[in-house]
XYZ file of C-alpha atoms in Angstrom:
362
model
C 36.258 17.380 58.948
C 36.070 20.639 57.017
C 32.609 22.112 57.490
C 32.814 23.776 54.083
C 32.801 20.323 52.440
C 29.783 19.069 54.378
C 26.478 18.714 52.568
C 23.967 21.267 53.742
C 21.063 19.914 55.763
C 18.738 21.925 53.528
C 20.157 20.205 50.428
C 19.707 16.793 52.082
C 16.075 17.610 52.856
C 15.471 18.803 49.309
C 17.024 15.706 47.744
C 15.151 13.392 50.123
C 11.828 15.075 49.445
C 12.466 15.026 45.706
C 13.310 11.308 45.868
C 10.082 10.567 47.744
C 8.069 12.599 45.215
C 9.677 10.782 42.278
C 9.068 7.364 43.819
C 5.424 8.136 44.569
C 4.908 9.666 41.114
C 6.464 6.556 39.555
C 4.159 4.275 41.535
C 1.111 6.315 40.534
C 2.050 6.347 36.846
C 2.897 2.631 36.841
C -0.372 1.566 38.436
C -2.527 4.031 36.510
C -0.763 3.647 33.162
C -4.042 2.572 31.585
C -5.453 6.064 32.199
C -2.499 8.057 30.837
C -4.068 8.322 27.340
C -7.310 9.447 29.002
C -5.541 12.198 30.934
C -3.673 13.354 27.823
C -6.882 13.351 25.819
C -8.738 15.304 28.519
C -5.980 17.935 28.655
C -5.975 18.172 24.848
C -9.725 18.777 24.617
C -9.620 21.140 27.624
C -7.065 23.368 25.897
C -9.080 23.350 22.658
C -12.333 24.228 24.487
C -10.827 26.527 27.159
C -11.723 29.859 25.570
C -15.270 28.758 24.783
C -15.723 27.363 28.286
C -14.824 30.708 29.889
C -17.081 32.489 27.407
C -20.093 30.319 28.245
C -19.556 30.376 32.006
C -18.384 33.935 32.616
C -19.997 35.947 29.824
C -23.126 33.970 29.025
C -23.567 32.988 32.713
C -24.278 29.394 31.771
C -24.285 26.824 34.539
C -20.873 25.107 34.809
C -22.338 21.628 34.431
C -24.339 22.664 31.360
C -21.357 24.407 29.771
C -19.231 21.327 30.390
C -21.777 18.990 28.803
C -22.254 21.253 25.758
C -18.514 21.426 25.074
C -18.036 17.716 25.706
C -20.777 16.878 23.221
C -19.383 19.331 20.656
C -15.856 17.909 20.987
C -17.228 14.386 20.624
C -18.971 15.258 17.362
C -16.251 17.467 15.858
C -12.992 15.931 17.104
C -13.432 12.389 18.388
C -15.967 10.777 16.058
C -14.149 11.559 12.760
C -10.864 10.179 14.138
C -12.615 7.182 15.668
C -14.498 6.551 12.399
C -11.252 6.375 10.430
C -9.615 4.125 13.005
C -12.664 1.870 13.317
C -12.927 1.581 9.545
C -9.301 0.521 9.294
C -9.675 -2.010 12.086
C -12.894 -3.414 10.616
C -11.115 -4.039 7.331
C -7.927 -5.289 8.958
C -9.714 -7.298 11.623
C -10.357 -10.285 9.385
C -6.670 -11.110 9.227
C -6.967 -14.228 7.060
C -9.118 -12.651 4.336
C -7.051 -9.470 4.413
C -3.718 -11.279 4.165
C -4.989 -13.324 1.202
C -5.892 -10.138 -0.673
C -2.650 -8.491 0.405
C -0.597 -11.428 -0.849
C -2.327 -11.283 -4.243
C -1.735 -7.534 -4.302
C 2.004 -7.985 -3.622
C 2.389 -10.790 -6.146
C 0.806 -8.767 -8.947
C 2.938 -5.701 -8.243
C 6.052 -7.851 -8.018
C 5.282 -9.676 -11.282
C 4.522 -6.445 -13.098
C 7.737 -4.700 -11.991
C 9.821 -7.807 -12.747
C 8.322 -8.192 -16.227
C 8.948 -4.555 -17.107
C 12.377 -4.051 -15.549
C 13.789 -7.536 -14.975
C 14.699 -6.389 -11.483
C 13.664 -8.639 -8.589
C 12.720 -5.802 -6.269
C 10.785 -8.132 -3.976
C 12.559 -11.421 -3.488
C 10.664 -14.286 -1.874
C 12.529 -13.732 1.373
C 11.736 -10.007 1.459
C 8.096 -10.601 0.552
C 7.720 -13.109 3.381
C 9.167 -10.578 5.807
C 6.847 -7.869 4.514
C 3.776 -10.095 4.809
C 4.761 -11.031 8.355
C 5.269 -7.371 9.311
C 1.869 -6.377 7.925
C 0.222 -9.185 9.868
C 1.840 -8.039 13.103
C 0.852 -4.413 12.506
C -2.775 -5.317 11.820
C -2.925 -7.515 14.925
C -1.384 -4.785 17.104
C -3.760 -2.168 15.740
C -6.733 -4.435 16.367
C -5.783 -5.203 19.967
C -5.004 -1.565 20.815
C -8.318 -0.336 19.419
C -10.325 -2.614 21.698
C -9.352 -0.247 24.528
C -10.364 2.897 22.641
C -13.922 3.002 23.994
C -12.670 2.648 27.577
C -10.113 5.407 27.011
C -12.748 7.760 25.578
C -15.192 7.157 28.442
C -12.595 7.751 31.148
C -11.248 10.756 29.203
C -14.636 12.472 29.262
C -15.076 11.612 32.931
C -11.824 13.475 33.701
C -12.651 16.269 31.260
C -15.955 17.026 32.974
C -14.243 17.978 36.230
C -11.683 20.084 34.356
C -14.354 22.039 32.495
C -16.700 22.308 35.449
C -14.244 24.347 37.559
C -11.603 25.635 35.127
C -10.234 28.395 37.366
C -9.679 25.965 40.229
C -8.075 23.429 37.895
C -5.598 25.987 36.512
C -4.864 27.385 39.969
C -3.926 23.909 41.191
C -1.622 23.371 38.201
C 0.048 26.759 38.614
C 0.607 26.395 42.362
C 1.966 22.851 41.965
C 4.551 23.704 39.306
C 8.014 24.276 40.856
C 8.813 27.012 38.338
C 8.845 30.766 38.057
C 5.500 32.372 37.323
C 6.785 33.580 33.958
C 7.806 30.043 32.946
C 4.435 28.646 34.022
C 2.728 31.161 31.743
C 5.165 30.308 28.960
C 4.434 26.589 29.264
C 0.724 27.316 29.058
C 1.135 29.417 25.913
C 3.462 26.969 24.136
C 1.379 23.962 25.156
C -1.748 25.612 23.771
C -0.094 26.100 20.371
C 1.269 22.545 20.290
C -2.071 21.009 21.179
C -4.044 23.117 18.720
C -1.585 22.290 15.912
C -1.653 18.545 16.628
C -5.260 18.045 17.755
C -6.863 20.244 15.099
C -4.327 21.045 12.372
C -3.022 17.554 11.605
C -6.444 15.786 11.615
C -7.925 18.534 9.409
C -5.100 18.103 6.890
C -5.554 14.315 7.001
C -9.326 14.508 6.549
C -8.959 17.026 3.728
C -6.543 14.800 1.820
C -8.703 11.759 2.441
C -11.833 13.464 1.063
C -10.022 14.727 -2.034
C -8.421 11.298 -2.576
C -11.667 9.318 -2.281
C -13.153 11.423 -5.088
C -10.300 10.259 -7.323
C -10.672 6.658 -6.148
C -14.322 6.623 -7.200
C -13.697 8.435 -10.499
C -10.931 6.077 -11.641
C -12.451 2.898 -10.182
C -9.889 2.075 -7.507
C -10.614 -1.069 -5.435
C -12.210 -0.540 -1.992
C -12.288 3.280 -2.166
C -13.682 3.684 1.368
C -10.844 1.641 2.842
C -8.360 3.592 0.732
C -9.895 6.822 2.062
C -9.159 5.759 5.646
C -5.641 4.579 4.755
C -4.899 7.804 2.857
C -6.132 9.979 5.726
C -4.032 8.039 8.242
C -0.934 7.991 6.003
C -1.138 11.738 5.343
C -0.178 12.329 8.994
C 3.264 10.868 8.224
C 5.631 13.629 7.050
C 7.662 13.427 3.810
C 5.990 10.313 2.290
C 2.445 11.086 3.413
C -0.483 9.835 1.333
C 1.838 8.746 -1.472
C 2.612 5.598 0.495
C -0.983 4.542 -0.199
C -1.949 5.843 -3.622
C 1.286 4.955 -5.469
C 0.984 1.178 -4.778
C -2.720 1.397 -5.676
C -1.881 2.997 -9.036
C 0.780 0.359 -9.728
C -1.724 -2.354 -8.782
C -4.336 -0.975 -11.201
C -1.788 -0.822 -14.018
C -0.661 -4.377 -13.222
C -4.326 -5.467 -13.422
C -4.485 -4.125 -16.977
C -6.297 -0.882 -16.171
C -3.429 1.216 -17.522
C -5.426 4.336 -18.380
C -7.234 4.392 -15.038
C -4.017 3.754 -13.106
C -2.129 6.538 -14.881
C -5.123 8.864 -14.508
C -5.359 8.168 -10.779
C -1.610 8.698 -10.385
C -1.817 12.078 -12.136
C -4.863 13.064 -10.079
C -3.242 12.134 -6.767
C 0.112 13.735 -7.571
C -1.484 17.013 -8.648
C -4.773 17.411 -6.765
C -4.054 15.470 -3.546
C -0.504 16.865 -3.400
C -1.792 20.395 -3.946
C -4.376 19.923 -1.180
C -1.649 18.782 1.206
C 0.603 21.753 0.435
C -2.284 24.226 0.560
C -3.495 23.069 3.956
C -0.026 22.752 5.470
C 1.173 26.166 4.307
C -2.025 27.937 5.349
C -3.543 26.193 8.345
C -0.525 24.590 10.053
C 1.768 27.582 9.543
C -0.747 29.772 11.372
C -1.014 27.375 14.280
C 2.506 26.244 15.158
C 5.596 25.359 13.144
C 6.336 21.778 14.258
C 9.488 20.135 12.946
C 8.753 17.073 10.745
C 11.095 14.879 12.834
C 8.988 15.618 15.908
C 5.966 14.308 14.038
C 7.726 11.212 12.650
C 9.212 10.003 15.936
C 6.144 11.193 17.850
C 3.859 9.013 15.738
C 6.146 5.981 16.150
C 6.359 6.442 19.916
C 2.686 7.345 20.286
C 1.479 4.272 18.386
C 3.593 2.031 20.606
C 2.323 3.675 23.799
C -1.288 4.612 23.073
C -2.343 2.767 19.924
C -4.220 4.732 17.270
C -4.671 7.761 19.550
C -0.875 8.074 19.665
C -1.046 9.733 16.243
C -1.965 12.907 18.133
C -0.470 12.369 21.603
C 2.969 11.198 20.434
C 4.061 14.412 18.659
C 2.666 16.472 21.549
C 4.756 14.531 24.085
C 7.992 14.923 22.115
C 7.410 18.637 21.494
C 6.513 19.168 25.152
C 9.650 17.317 26.293
C 11.811 19.604 24.156
C 9.944 22.585 25.603
C 10.667 21.433 29.166
C 14.376 21.187 28.316
C 14.267 24.797 27.125
C 12.349 25.809 30.246
C 14.991 24.108 32.413
C 17.685 26.190 30.749
C 15.625 29.326 31.181
C 14.928 28.501 34.839
C 18.437 27.688 36.025
C 20.856 29.164 33.478
C 22.356 32.628 33.770
C 22.548 32.928 29.980
C 20.301 35.331 28.138
C 16.860 33.888 27.463
C 16.539 32.647 23.872
C 14.134 34.747 21.769
C 11.622 31.930 21.329
C 11.295 31.521 25.097
C 10.452 35.107 25.932
C 7.041 35.780 27.366
C 4.644 37.348 24.828
C 4.477 41.122 25.099
C 1.573 43.043 26.465
C 0.600 44.139 22.975
C -0.386 40.575 22.048
C -4.082 39.882 21.815
C -5.435 38.635 25.109
C -7.370 35.786 23.491
C -4.102 34.232 22.306
C -2.603 34.158 25.800
C -2.793 31.314 28.233
C -1.968 32.395 31.746
C -2.271 29.647 34.305
C -1.831 32.067 37.177
C -5.387 32.772 38.254
């Protein structure tokens, strides 16, 4: 046999070791799948609090355990509770499936009758309405069941986060030494991941909360039904690109007009289109543009995937996972291709401000 065609013993060892690693990693992920949202959440909050953690520990000489507890409490108040409040409010309203579906059916019937009387077009046939009612029932049931695990996820997330924040240098050193990549690519992943997490964990919820607050003012002014529930729905819907909050306030306006409140319905529609729409554009073109330019498709498919995998918390984790997967594909090309490195994958220059860098090599 030609020795040139034989597989190198080194290659066999590499493939065998890689196969063992993949099998063990698969077993770990399969058996600890319940804690994957907790790990993702801990990493997200760690990246958000990283700079402040180093400041408290290394400049203010605060005890690591005290610094960790302070940042954990601050993140709970600022990041977790507002998101959990919106989700819990939605689930509380959607939890009573029978009462909710009765109101929803009346809502659909009135909109359908109004549109049919004005246009003569049967936009919602009986068959389509039955399908829509069934779909809404399934969504509400899925949301309810997934939220029951939210408290467990949050508790385990903070348990993991404590050990990350307590010894941040050791945590980053372990990550850097475990990554089978060039040092430059490890630093690049850290920098890109920081931007993605900040944009998704802070930017998107801030935009959603801002639209929800502006919308609820209009709901109260024009007498919309259940304004608090509509606030939560508007905030959640605003995370969806393209349609956004309009998927909530347009049916509400049509419903109010169908009820006979024509002036209030038209007034609310004008308010939402102008004021709520302006708030959305203002926040997106100021806050999100400064953080990271995330493609809308990443957000759309990320939310769909994240909701299926992690429930309500997938609104944040889903887009991060898709963006990070695309980043790893780019890193793979940069690691093993002889082509010139694309401009967006180059390591930031030394002139960049040090506070905007994330270097995992400690």
